[in-house]
Short mmCIF file of C-alpha atoms in Angstrom, two decimals:
data_model
loop_
_atom_site.label_atom_id
_atom_site.label_comp_id
_atom_site.label_asym_id
_atom_site.label_seq_id
_atom_site.Cartn_x
_atom_site.Cartn_y
_atom_site.Cartn_z
CA MET Z 1 -2.84 6.99 -59.72
CA ALA Z 2 -4.95 9.73 -61.23
CA ASP Z 3 -3.83 11.33 -64.50
CA PRO Z 4 -0.20 10.14 -64.94
CA LYS Z 5 0.68 13.38 -66.71
CA GLY Z 6 -1.67 15.63 -64.77
CA PHE Z 7 1.02 17.48 -62.84
CA LEU Z 8 2.91 18.08 -66.10
CA LYS Z 9 0.09 19.47 -68.20
CA THR Z 10 -2.28 21.09 -65.68
CA THR Z 11 -1.46 24.19 -63.67
CA ARG Z 12 -2.80 24.89 -60.19
CA GLU Z 13 -6.18 26.62 -60.33
CA VAL Z 14 -8.63 27.71 -57.64
CA ALA Z 15 -12.26 28.77 -57.85
CA GLU Z 16 -13.07 32.42 -58.34
CA ARG Z 17 -14.63 34.16 -55.37
CA ARG Z 18 -17.62 36.45 -55.75
CA PRO Z 19 -16.74 40.06 -56.64
CA VAL Z 20 -15.67 42.05 -53.59
CA GLU Z 21 -18.28 44.74 -54.13
CA GLU Z 22 -20.98 42.05 -54.09
CA ARG Z 23 -19.89 39.85 -51.21
CA VAL Z 24 -19.24 42.63 -48.70
CA GLN Z 25 -22.94 43.47 -48.91
CA ASP Z 26 -23.99 40.15 -47.34
CA TRP Z 27 -22.82 37.43 -44.96
CA HIS Z 28 -22.87 34.49 -47.36
CA GLU Z 29 -19.77 32.48 -48.18
CA VAL Z 30 -17.40 34.24 -50.53
CA TYR Z 31 -17.76 31.55 -53.20
CA PRO Z 32 -20.82 31.51 -55.47
CA GLY Z 33 -23.29 28.87 -54.28
CA SER Z 34 -20.79 27.11 -52.03
CA ALA Z 35 -17.09 26.38 -52.07
CA GLY Z 36 -17.60 22.84 -53.33
CA ARG Z 37 -20.07 23.84 -56.02
CA ALA Z 38 -17.84 26.67 -57.26
CA LEU Z 39 -14.94 24.24 -57.62
CA LEU Z 40 -16.77 21.51 -59.54
CA PRO Z 41 -15.91 22.77 -63.07
CA ILE Z 42 -12.17 22.57 -62.38
CA ILE Z 43 -11.73 20.05 -59.56
CA THR Z 44 -11.39 16.88 -61.67
CA GLU Z 45 -8.30 18.17 -63.45
CA GLN Z 46 -6.96 19.61 -60.20
CA ALA Z 47 -7.30 16.22 -58.49
CA GLY Z 48 -5.51 14.72 -61.49
CA ARG Z 49 -2.40 16.77 -60.63
CA CYS Z 50 -1.74 14.43 -57.70
CA MET Z 51 1.41 12.43 -58.42
CA ASP Z 52 0.48 9.49 -56.13
CA CYS Z 53 4.12 9.71 -55.03
CA GLY Z 54 5.84 6.76 -53.42
CA ILE Z 55 6.04 8.44 -50.02
CA PRO Z 56 3.11 10.91 -49.83
CA PHE Z 57 4.29 13.54 -47.36
CA CYS Z 58 0.81 15.08 -47.40
CA HIS Z 59 -0.03 12.28 -44.94
CA GLN Z 60 2.61 13.66 -42.58
CA GLY Z 61 1.43 17.23 -43.04
CA CYS Z 62 -2.13 16.25 -42.05
CA PRO Z 63 -2.50 15.14 -38.41
CA LEU Z 64 -5.66 13.26 -39.36
CA GLY Z 65 -3.67 11.07 -41.74
CA ASN Z 66 -6.09 11.75 -44.59
CA ILE Z 67 -5.51 9.27 -47.43
CA ILE Z 68 -5.17 12.11 -49.89
CA PRO Z 69 -3.77 10.40 -53.02
CA GLU Z 70 -6.57 7.83 -52.93
CA TRP Z 71 -9.43 10.30 -52.87
CA ASN Z 72 -7.70 12.49 -55.42
CA ASP Z 73 -7.65 9.47 -57.72
CA LEU Z 74 -11.34 8.70 -57.03
CA VAL Z 75 -12.38 12.28 -57.81
CA TRP Z 76 -10.41 12.17 -61.05
CA ARG Z 77 -12.28 8.94 -61.90
CA ASP Z 78 -15.61 10.61 -61.01
CA ASP Z 79 -16.31 8.09 -58.23
CA TRP Z 80 -17.63 10.56 -55.67
CA GLN Z 81 -19.29 7.99 -53.39
CA ALA Z 82 -16.07 6.04 -52.92
CA ALA Z 83 -14.22 9.34 -52.46
CA ILE Z 84 -16.39 10.42 -49.53
CA GLU Z 85 -16.11 6.98 -47.94
CA ARG Z 86 -12.31 7.25 -48.12
CA LEU Z 87 -12.40 10.82 -46.79
CA HIS Z 88 -14.76 10.00 -43.92
CA ALA Z 89 -12.51 7.10 -42.92
CA THR Z 90 -10.08 9.62 -41.42
CA ASN Z 91 -12.04 12.87 -41.02
CA ASN Z 92 -15.43 13.26 -39.33
CA PHE Z 93 -16.01 16.79 -40.60
CA PRO Z 94 -14.35 17.53 -43.95
CA GLU Z 95 -16.85 20.34 -44.59
CA PHE Z 96 -15.22 22.18 -41.64
CA THR Z 97 -11.58 21.50 -42.49
CA GLY Z 98 -12.20 22.06 -46.21
CA ARG Z 99 -13.24 25.60 -45.39
CA LEU Z 100 -11.25 26.52 -42.28
CA CYS Z 101 -8.01 24.51 -42.19
CA PRO Z 102 -4.87 26.33 -43.45
CA ALA Z 103 -3.93 23.10 -45.27
CA PRO Z 104 -0.56 22.00 -43.89
CA CYS Z 105 -1.02 19.01 -46.21
CA GLU Z 106 -0.45 21.27 -49.20
CA THR Z 107 2.83 22.69 -47.92
CA ALA Z 108 3.96 19.07 -47.46
CA CYS Z 109 2.88 18.03 -50.99
CA VAL Z 110 5.81 16.47 -52.88
CA LEU Z 111 4.79 18.32 -56.05
CA GLY Z 112 5.22 21.53 -54.03
CA ILE Z 113 9.00 21.04 -53.94
CA ASN Z 114 9.36 22.73 -57.31
CA GLN Z 115 5.80 23.43 -58.51
CA PRO Z 116 2.58 24.82 -57.02
CA ALA Z 117 1.13 22.14 -54.74
CA VAL Z 118 -2.03 20.15 -55.43
CA THR Z 119 -5.17 21.98 -54.27
CA ILE Z 120 -5.85 19.29 -51.66
CA LYS Z 121 -8.13 21.43 -49.49
CA ASN Z 122 -10.30 22.31 -52.48
CA VAL Z 123 -10.64 18.67 -53.51
CA GLU Z 124 -11.66 17.85 -49.96
CA VAL Z 125 -14.44 20.43 -49.76
CA SER Z 126 -15.66 19.44 -53.23
CA ILE Z 127 -16.01 15.82 -52.11
CA ILE Z 128 -18.04 16.57 -49.00
CA ASP Z 129 -20.28 19.19 -50.60
CA LYS Z 130 -21.00 16.80 -53.47
CA ALA Z 131 -21.66 14.03 -50.94
CA TRP Z 132 -24.24 16.07 -49.03
CA GLU Z 133 -26.00 17.06 -52.25
CA SER Z 134 -26.01 13.43 -53.46
CA GLY Z 135 -27.33 11.97 -50.21
CA TYR Z 136 -24.16 10.02 -49.45
CA VAL Z 137 -23.91 11.37 -45.89
CA VAL Z 138 -26.31 9.47 -43.63
CA PRO Z 139 -26.50 8.76 -39.89
CA GLN Z 140 -24.46 5.80 -38.68
CA PRO Z 141 -26.07 4.72 -35.39
CA PRO Z 142 -24.36 1.95 -33.41
CA GLU Z 143 -25.56 -1.62 -33.82
CA TRP Z 144 -25.54 -2.14 -30.05
CA LEU Z 145 -25.14 -0.09 -26.86
CA SER Z 146 -22.33 -0.68 -24.39
CA GLY Z 147 -24.23 0.56 -21.36
CA ARG Z 148 -21.40 3.02 -20.62
CA THR Z 149 -21.93 6.78 -20.43
CA VAL Z 150 -19.59 9.59 -21.46
CA ALA Z 151 -19.83 13.34 -20.91
CA VAL Z 152 -18.06 15.58 -23.44
CA ILE Z 153 -17.54 19.14 -22.21
CA GLY Z 154 -17.43 21.53 -25.14
CA SER Z 155 -18.93 21.24 -28.61
CA GLY Z 156 -16.12 22.58 -30.76
CA PRO Z 157 -14.38 20.37 -33.33
CA ALA Z 158 -12.50 18.27 -30.75
CA GLY Z 159 -15.60 17.64 -28.65
CA LEU Z 160 -17.78 16.86 -31.67
CA ALA Z 161 -15.22 14.43 -33.12
CA ALA Z 162 -14.85 12.61 -29.79
CA ALA Z 163 -18.61 12.49 -29.32
CA GLN Z 164 -19.35 11.11 -32.78
CA GLN Z 165 -16.69 8.41 -32.51
CA LEU Z 166 -17.82 7.31 -29.04
CA THR Z 167 -21.50 7.31 -30.02
CA ARG Z 168 -20.77 5.11 -33.03
CA ALA Z 169 -18.81 2.79 -30.73
CA GLY Z 170 -22.02 2.21 -28.76
CA HIS Z 171 -21.57 4.48 -25.76
CA THR Z 172 -24.24 6.88 -24.54
CA VAL Z 173 -22.73 10.33 -25.05
CA ALA Z 174 -23.93 13.71 -23.79
CA VAL Z 175 -22.24 16.87 -25.10
CA TYR Z 176 -22.42 19.88 -22.79
CA GLU Z 177 -22.18 23.40 -24.23
CA ARG Z 178 -22.55 26.59 -22.20
CA ALA Z 179 -23.71 28.62 -25.21
CA ASP Z 180 -27.33 28.42 -26.27
CA LYS Z 181 -26.49 26.26 -29.31
CA PRO Z 182 -23.77 23.65 -29.93
CA GLY Z 183 -20.77 24.25 -32.15
CA GLY Z 184 -18.38 26.25 -30.00
CA LEU Z 185 -16.19 28.58 -32.04
CA LEU Z 186 -17.50 26.94 -35.21
CA ARG Z 187 -20.81 28.64 -34.52
CA TYR Z 188 -20.00 31.90 -32.81
CA GLY Z 189 -16.32 32.46 -33.56
CA ILE Z 190 -16.18 31.72 -37.30
CA PRO Z 191 -17.94 34.37 -39.43
CA GLU Z 192 -20.71 33.28 -41.75
CA PHE Z 193 -18.74 34.40 -44.81
CA LYS Z 194 -16.07 31.78 -44.01
CA MET Z 195 -18.48 28.95 -43.18
CA GLU Z 196 -22.24 29.22 -43.28
CA LYS Z 197 -23.80 27.59 -40.25
CA GLN Z 198 -25.98 25.35 -42.37
CA HIS Z 199 -22.91 23.13 -42.75
CA LEU Z 200 -22.60 22.85 -38.98
CA ASP Z 201 -26.31 22.35 -38.37
CA ARG Z 202 -26.74 19.47 -40.79
CA ARG Z 203 -23.75 17.67 -39.27
CA LEU Z 204 -25.21 18.18 -35.78
CA GLU Z 205 -28.51 16.75 -37.02
CA GLN Z 206 -26.67 13.67 -38.27
CA MET Z 207 -25.05 13.25 -34.85
CA LYS Z 208 -28.39 13.58 -33.08
CA ARG Z 209 -29.88 10.87 -35.29
CA GLU Z 210 -26.94 8.65 -34.42
CA GLY Z 211 -27.76 9.06 -30.74
CA THR Z 212 -25.53 11.84 -29.45
CA VAL Z 213 -27.36 14.04 -26.93
CA PHE Z 214 -26.63 17.77 -26.84
CA ARG Z 215 -27.25 19.79 -23.69
CA SER Z 216 -26.84 23.46 -24.57
CA GLY Z 217 -27.03 26.41 -22.21
CA VAL Z 218 -25.38 24.38 -19.44
CA GLU Z 219 -22.17 25.62 -17.84
CA VAL Z 220 -20.70 22.57 -16.17
CA GLY Z 221 -18.96 23.56 -12.94
CA SER Z 222 -21.59 26.03 -11.83
CA GLY Z 223 -24.84 25.18 -10.07
CA ALA Z 224 -25.70 21.57 -9.29
CA LEU Z 225 -23.58 20.00 -12.03
CA THR Z 226 -20.18 20.32 -10.36
CA GLY Z 227 -17.05 18.45 -11.28
CA SER Z 228 -17.66 15.77 -8.67
CA ALA Z 229 -21.30 15.40 -9.72
CA LEU Z 230 -20.19 14.98 -13.32
CA LYS Z 231 -17.79 12.20 -12.38
CA ASP Z 232 -20.46 10.45 -10.33
CA ARG Z 233 -22.98 10.60 -13.17
CA TYR Z 234 -20.75 9.42 -16.05
CA ASP Z 235 -18.30 6.58 -16.56
CA ALA Z 236 -15.87 8.88 -18.37
CA VAL Z 237 -15.48 12.60 -19.00
CA VAL Z 238 -13.80 14.26 -21.98
CA LEU Z 239 -12.68 17.86 -21.46
CA ALA Z 240 -12.83 19.61 -24.83
CA MET Z 241 -13.66 23.16 -23.78
CA GLY Z 242 -10.84 24.70 -25.78
CA ALA Z 243 -8.38 27.43 -24.85
CA THR Z 244 -10.68 30.35 -24.16
CA VAL Z 245 -8.61 32.72 -22.00
CA PRO Z 246 -7.63 35.54 -24.40
CA ARG Z 247 -4.30 37.33 -24.37
CA ASP Z 248 -4.58 40.90 -23.18
CA LEU Z 249 -2.49 44.01 -23.75
CA PRO Z 250 -1.93 45.78 -20.41
CA VAL Z 251 -0.59 49.11 -21.63
CA PRO Z 252 -1.63 52.63 -20.51
CA GLY Z 253 -5.18 53.45 -21.58
CA ARG Z 254 -6.39 49.84 -21.58
CA GLU Z 255 -9.39 50.88 -19.45
CA LEU Z 256 -10.79 53.18 -22.15
CA LYS Z 257 -14.15 52.37 -23.69
CA GLY Z 258 -14.13 50.91 -27.20
CA ILE Z 259 -11.36 48.36 -26.56
CA HIS Z 260 -12.56 44.76 -26.78
CA GLN Z 261 -11.42 41.20 -27.23
CA ALA Z 262 -12.18 39.65 -30.63
CA MET Z 263 -14.37 37.04 -28.94
CA GLU Z 264 -16.54 39.81 -27.55
CA PHE Z 265 -17.00 41.28 -31.01
CA LEU Z 266 -17.28 38.26 -33.33
CA PRO Z 267 -19.98 36.22 -31.50
CA GLN Z 268 -22.29 39.23 -31.45
CA ALA Z 269 -21.77 39.85 -35.17
CA ASN Z 270 -22.40 36.17 -35.93
CA ARG Z 271 -25.65 36.20 -33.99
CA VAL Z 272 -26.89 39.29 -35.83
CA ALA Z 273 -25.86 37.79 -39.19
CA LEU Z 274 -28.03 34.78 -38.33
CA GLY Z 275 -31.02 37.00 -37.60
CA GLU Z 276 -30.79 37.20 -33.81
CA GLU Z 277 -31.14 40.40 -31.81
CA VAL Z 278 -28.18 41.48 -29.68
CA ALA Z 279 -28.49 44.23 -27.08
CA ASP Z 280 -25.67 46.81 -26.99
CA GLN Z 281 -23.86 45.19 -29.89
CA ILE Z 282 -20.25 46.18 -30.46
CA ARG Z 283 -20.24 47.52 -34.01
CA ALA Z 284 -17.75 49.01 -36.45
CA ASP Z 285 -20.15 51.25 -38.42
CA GLY Z 286 -18.40 54.47 -39.44
CA LYS Z 287 -15.50 53.84 -37.04
CA HIS Z 288 -11.76 53.72 -37.44
CA VAL Z 289 -11.08 50.11 -36.46
CA VAL Z 290 -7.69 48.86 -35.30
CA ILE Z 291 -7.14 45.10 -35.02
CA ILE Z 292 -4.13 44.00 -32.97
CA GLY Z 293 -3.03 40.59 -34.18
CA GLY Z 294 -2.28 39.35 -37.68
CA GLY Z 295 -3.68 35.81 -37.61
CA ASP Z 296 -6.93 34.21 -38.70
CA THR Z 297 -8.96 35.76 -35.87
CA GLY Z 298 -7.71 39.17 -36.89
CA ALA Z 299 -8.77 38.47 -40.49
CA ASP Z 300 -12.21 37.44 -39.20
CA CYS Z 301 -12.49 40.78 -37.39
CA LEU Z 302 -11.39 42.53 -40.58
CA GLY Z 303 -14.03 40.88 -42.77
CA THR Z 304 -16.72 41.48 -40.17
CA SER Z 305 -15.79 45.16 -39.74
CA THR Z 306 -15.84 45.60 -43.53
CA ARG Z 307 -19.39 44.24 -43.71
CA GLN Z 308 -20.49 46.48 -40.86
CA GLY Z 309 -19.30 49.58 -42.72
CA ALA Z 310 -16.13 50.63 -40.91
CA ALA Z 311 -14.60 53.94 -41.99
CA SER Z 312 -11.11 52.45 -42.00
CA ILE Z 313 -9.49 49.22 -40.80
CA THR Z 314 -5.86 48.76 -39.77
CA GLN Z 315 -4.48 45.38 -38.76
CA LEU Z 316 -1.30 45.50 -36.65
CA GLU Z 317 1.30 42.76 -36.33
CA ILE Z 318 4.37 42.95 -34.08
CA MET Z 319 6.33 40.50 -36.25
CA PRO Z 320 8.03 41.50 -39.53
CA GLU Z 321 6.16 41.11 -42.81
CA PRO Z 322 6.71 37.53 -44.01
CA PRO Z 323 8.20 36.87 -47.45
CA GLU Z 324 6.19 35.91 -50.52
CA ASP Z 325 8.12 32.65 -50.98
CA ARG Z 326 9.17 29.90 -48.60
CA PRO Z 327 12.16 31.05 -46.50
CA ALA Z 328 15.35 28.99 -46.72
CA GLY Z 329 15.14 28.29 -43.00
CA GLN Z 330 11.67 26.72 -43.38
CA PRO Z 331 12.22 24.08 -46.07
CA TRP Z 332 9.71 21.62 -47.50
CA PRO Z 333 7.77 19.86 -45.99
CA THR Z 334 7.36 22.29 -43.05
CA TYR Z 335 4.52 24.80 -42.87
CA PRO Z 336 6.25 28.06 -43.86
CA MET Z 337 5.54 31.55 -42.56
CA ILE Z 338 4.82 33.32 -45.84
CA PHE Z 339 2.67 36.29 -46.81
CA ARG Z 340 -0.90 35.03 -47.22
CA VAL Z 341 -3.97 36.91 -48.41
CA SER Z 342 -7.35 35.78 -47.08
CA SER Z 343 -10.67 36.73 -48.62
CA ALA Z 344 -11.04 39.43 -45.96
CA HIS Z 345 -7.70 40.99 -46.91
CA GLU Z 346 -8.88 41.24 -50.51
CA GLU Z 347 -11.83 43.34 -49.41
CA ALA Z 348 -10.46 46.18 -47.30
CA GLY Z 349 -7.98 47.23 -44.66
CA GLU Z 350 -4.29 47.94 -44.28
CA ARG Z 351 -1.78 45.58 -42.72
CA VAL Z 352 1.07 47.12 -40.74
CA TYR Z 353 4.00 44.97 -39.62
CA SER Z 354 6.82 45.37 -37.08
CA VAL Z 355 4.88 47.72 -34.81
CA SER Z 356 4.10 47.70 -31.09
CA THR Z 357 1.33 49.53 -29.25
CA LYS Z 358 2.75 51.82 -26.56
CA ARG Z 359 -0.51 53.25 -25.23
CA PHE Z 360 -4.16 53.94 -25.99
CA LEU Z 361 -5.26 57.57 -26.09
CA GLY Z 362 -8.76 58.68 -25.09
CA ASP Z 363 -11.11 61.61 -25.39
CA GLU Z 364 -12.78 63.57 -22.61
CA ALA Z 365 -15.64 61.05 -22.40
CA GLY Z 366 -13.29 58.13 -21.76
CA ASN Z 367 -13.54 56.65 -25.25
CA VAL Z 368 -10.50 55.47 -27.16
CA ARG Z 369 -9.59 57.87 -29.95
CA ALA Z 370 -6.10 56.80 -31.06
CA LEU Z 371 -3.19 54.40 -30.61
CA GLU Z 372 0.41 55.40 -30.13
CA LEU Z 373 2.61 53.03 -32.11
CA VAL Z 374 6.34 52.50 -32.40
CA ASP Z 375 8.29 50.47 -34.93
CA VAL Z 376 10.22 47.49 -33.59
CA ARG Z 377 12.98 45.21 -34.85
CA PHE Z 378 14.72 42.04 -33.72
CA GLU Z 379 18.08 42.46 -32.05
CA GLU Z 380 19.83 39.49 -30.48
CA GLY Z 381 16.62 37.51 -30.40
CA ARG Z 382 14.43 40.18 -28.80
CA LEU Z 383 12.21 42.98 -30.06
CA VAL Z 384 13.45 46.51 -29.42
CA GLU Z 385 11.80 49.84 -30.17
CA ILE Z 386 13.21 52.07 -32.89
CA GLU Z 387 13.70 55.61 -31.62
CA GLY Z 388 11.93 58.37 -33.47
CA THR Z 389 9.23 56.14 -35.01
CA GLU Z 390 6.48 56.92 -32.49
CA ARG Z 391 3.23 57.98 -34.12
CA GLU Z 392 -0.51 58.02 -33.59
CA ILE Z 393 -3.22 56.38 -35.66
CA PRO Z 394 -6.95 57.06 -35.20
CA ALA Z 395 -8.98 54.36 -33.45
CA ASP Z 396 -12.63 54.41 -32.39
CA LEU Z 397 -12.77 50.62 -31.97
CA VAL Z 398 -9.82 48.42 -30.96
CA LEU Z 399 -10.04 44.63 -31.21
CA PHE Z 400 -7.54 42.24 -29.63
CA ALA Z 401 -6.86 39.16 -31.77
CA MET Z 402 -3.63 38.01 -30.15
CA GLY Z 403 -4.50 34.40 -29.42
CA PHE Z 404 -5.47 32.45 -26.32
CA LEU Z 405 -3.63 31.18 -23.25
CA GLY Z 406 -5.50 28.06 -22.16
CA PRO Z 407 -8.74 26.78 -20.63
CA GLU Z 408 -10.48 28.77 -17.93
CA GLY Z 409 -9.28 27.70 -14.49
CA PRO Z 410 -12.16 28.74 -12.21
CA GLY Z 411 -15.10 26.35 -12.19
CA LEU Z 412 -14.87 22.87 -13.67
CA VAL Z 413 -11.08 22.65 -14.04
CA GLU Z 414 -10.54 23.61 -10.39
CA GLN Z 415 -13.34 21.36 -9.18
CA LEU Z 416 -11.94 18.31 -10.95
CA GLY Z 417 -8.48 19.03 -9.58
CA VAL Z 418 -6.68 18.16 -12.82
CA GLU Z 419 -3.01 19.01 -13.09
CA LEU Z 420 -2.03 21.97 -15.30
CA ASP Z 421 1.22 22.60 -17.14
CA PRO Z 422 3.14 25.92 -16.93
CA ARG Z 423 1.05 27.27 -19.83
CA SER Z 424 -2.21 26.51 -17.97
CA ASN Z 425 -3.15 23.61 -20.29
CA VAL Z 426 -4.51 20.40 -18.78
CA VAL Z 427 -1.79 17.77 -18.46
CA ARG Z 428 -2.59 14.38 -19.99
CA ASP Z 429 -0.74 11.08 -20.35
CA ASP Z 430 -0.07 9.05 -23.50
CA ASP Z 431 -3.72 7.93 -23.49
CA TYR Z 432 -5.16 11.46 -23.26
CA MET Z 433 -6.14 10.92 -19.61
CA SER Z 434 -5.63 13.77 -17.16
CA SER Z 435 -4.19 13.35 -13.69
CA VAL Z 436 -7.72 12.40 -12.55
CA GLU Z 437 -8.89 8.85 -13.26
CA GLY Z 438 -11.55 8.71 -15.99
CA VAL Z 439 -11.14 12.35 -17.05
CA PHE Z 440 -9.68 12.74 -20.54
CA VAL Z 441 -8.58 15.85 -22.42
CA ALA Z 442 -8.81 16.60 -26.16
CA GLY Z 443 -8.10 19.62 -28.31
CA ASP Z 444 -6.88 23.04 -27.29
CA ALA Z 445 -7.63 22.44 -23.59
CA GLY Z 446 -4.63 20.09 -23.53
CA ARG Z 447 -2.62 21.12 -26.59
CA GLY Z 448 -2.97 24.86 -26.33
CA GLN Z 449 -4.29 27.06 -29.12
CA SER Z 450 -3.99 25.15 -32.38
CA LEU Z 451 -5.67 24.38 -35.70
CA ILE Z 452 -9.07 22.81 -36.36
CA VAL Z 453 -7.44 19.78 -38.02
CA TRP Z 454 -5.40 19.09 -34.88
CA ALA Z 455 -8.55 19.42 -32.76
CA ILE Z 456 -10.45 16.85 -34.82
CA ALA Z 457 -7.46 14.50 -34.80
CA GLU Z 458 -7.20 14.80 -31.02
CA GLY Z 459 -10.93 14.23 -30.61
CA ARG Z 460 -10.69 11.01 -32.63
CA ALA Z 461 -7.58 9.83 -30.77
CA ALA Z 462 -9.05 10.65 -27.35
CA ALA Z 463 -12.24 8.75 -28.27
CA SER Z 464 -10.13 5.69 -29.00
CA ALA Z 465 -8.49 6.00 -25.58
CA VAL Z 466 -11.85 6.43 -23.83
CA ASP Z 467 -13.31 3.42 -25.62
CA LYS Z 468 -10.36 1.27 -24.54
CA TYR Z 469 -10.68 2.58 -20.96
CA LEU Z 470 -14.37 1.67 -20.84
CA THR Z 471 -14.27 -1.70 -22.58
CA GLY Z 472 -10.70 -2.94 -22.38
CA SER Z 473 -10.08 -2.78 -26.13
CA THR Z 474 -10.99 -0.61 -29.10
CA THR Z 475 -11.31 -0.65 -32.87
CA LEU Z 476 -11.49 3.15 -33.11
CA PRO Z 477 -8.59 4.80 -34.95
CA SER Z 478 -6.07 6.91 -33.03
CA PRO Z 479 -4.40 9.24 -35.55
CA ILE Z 480 -2.00 11.07 -33.21
CA PRO Z 481 -0.52 10.80 -29.73
CA PRO Z 482 -0.98 13.83 -27.45
CA THR Z 483 2.73 14.66 -27.84
CA ALA Z 484 2.54 15.01 -31.66
CA ARG Z 485 3.48 18.40 -33.08
CA PRO Z 486 3.49 19.91 -36.59
CA VAL Z 487 6.52 19.31 -38.78
CA VAL Z 488 8.89 22.19 -38.01
CA VAL Z 489 12.59 22.88 -38.26
#
């Protein structure tokens, strides 16, 4: 193990972020230099807090099955090259998860039963950032080609993981992305201050050198490349287009101008932050911004609105404010619903809980000017309005960040004729195959909206299933079955 007394003598410590007044003036990551570099002075001792417990529940908390105690020990011993080899054995893209994953591994840490958990996510990002700087991350092209071809639809984390695994197994893989550049939500949904796109671009360059082909600006299912044409051209197809149908809020006044989905607002802001020009950009400058939805997407809208110079920002959540500590009904090692503060919440904005939007109010020009809210509470398992709590709050820009329903039905999904479940996700069997022979499904398109770590795990597992389908056997790892779910009570 690492330091045998590390968890007894060392307290949990995280890297300091840049001062708020400095970081809100730019779009760079909130840590000085990079997350991994900022952590280097403290990460050896933090890795030494790992107990190397007999049954490491962090393995169960992580769907990738990351061998966490082993690379904690290697970091403590200053063996960074071995650490990245052990980390890459289970995770294709630790620079993504080390920045974006909410770290269910940490809530499952055995030390976390009665002490602050090991900073597993921080150790992870330190390993990969150090590995890139040291030249330990190199292309791994296949030694031979199988002669089989695979199309991966979607270049988010699930699609990229599937593509990299299948390319390394010797198959000829083409990744289709309807946006102008690959990356999916990693590129245009995640703000630059959470993950600078240089981390994505250098990983894509590695994949290109390994042999993966990227075809951007192509919407499969429209034009000549229909679902049937795709099946005729490739030996296997992996659907990894994500769950992109956003939840809406059909209340009176929804038609007013100034009300937008988060994924209308964030991609435009990301493009501008990267130096691109966007016509008729939705902006928060000088406006009273209201964000409906209290999750990560809402926090992304909050941080973006802060950097654009919003006059005020209010984030609404229909659920009650979660407690500071783990609730009794959500015991270790489950992922608890507790009050969390992201970097964006440190910077600006007000969070309001247990409220529901009754209607949007507009001005004479048809622009939204306010929201009418009402407090709600749970009674007999359902939310009910509290009489006499109706009130208005100003709103010049309203952003919906309420999650997503499933993949888009019109186009490719309809053309392929794959079966859908009641929640509009693509049905798949135990081998990630849809109801159509040779068409596989990975990530949110089959699971529903989930976490980046689940998407990568599904991409790796689906790649294993595709490889077996094409060749009759496989040596690729399969971390999770499609029925796997997070540890809950």
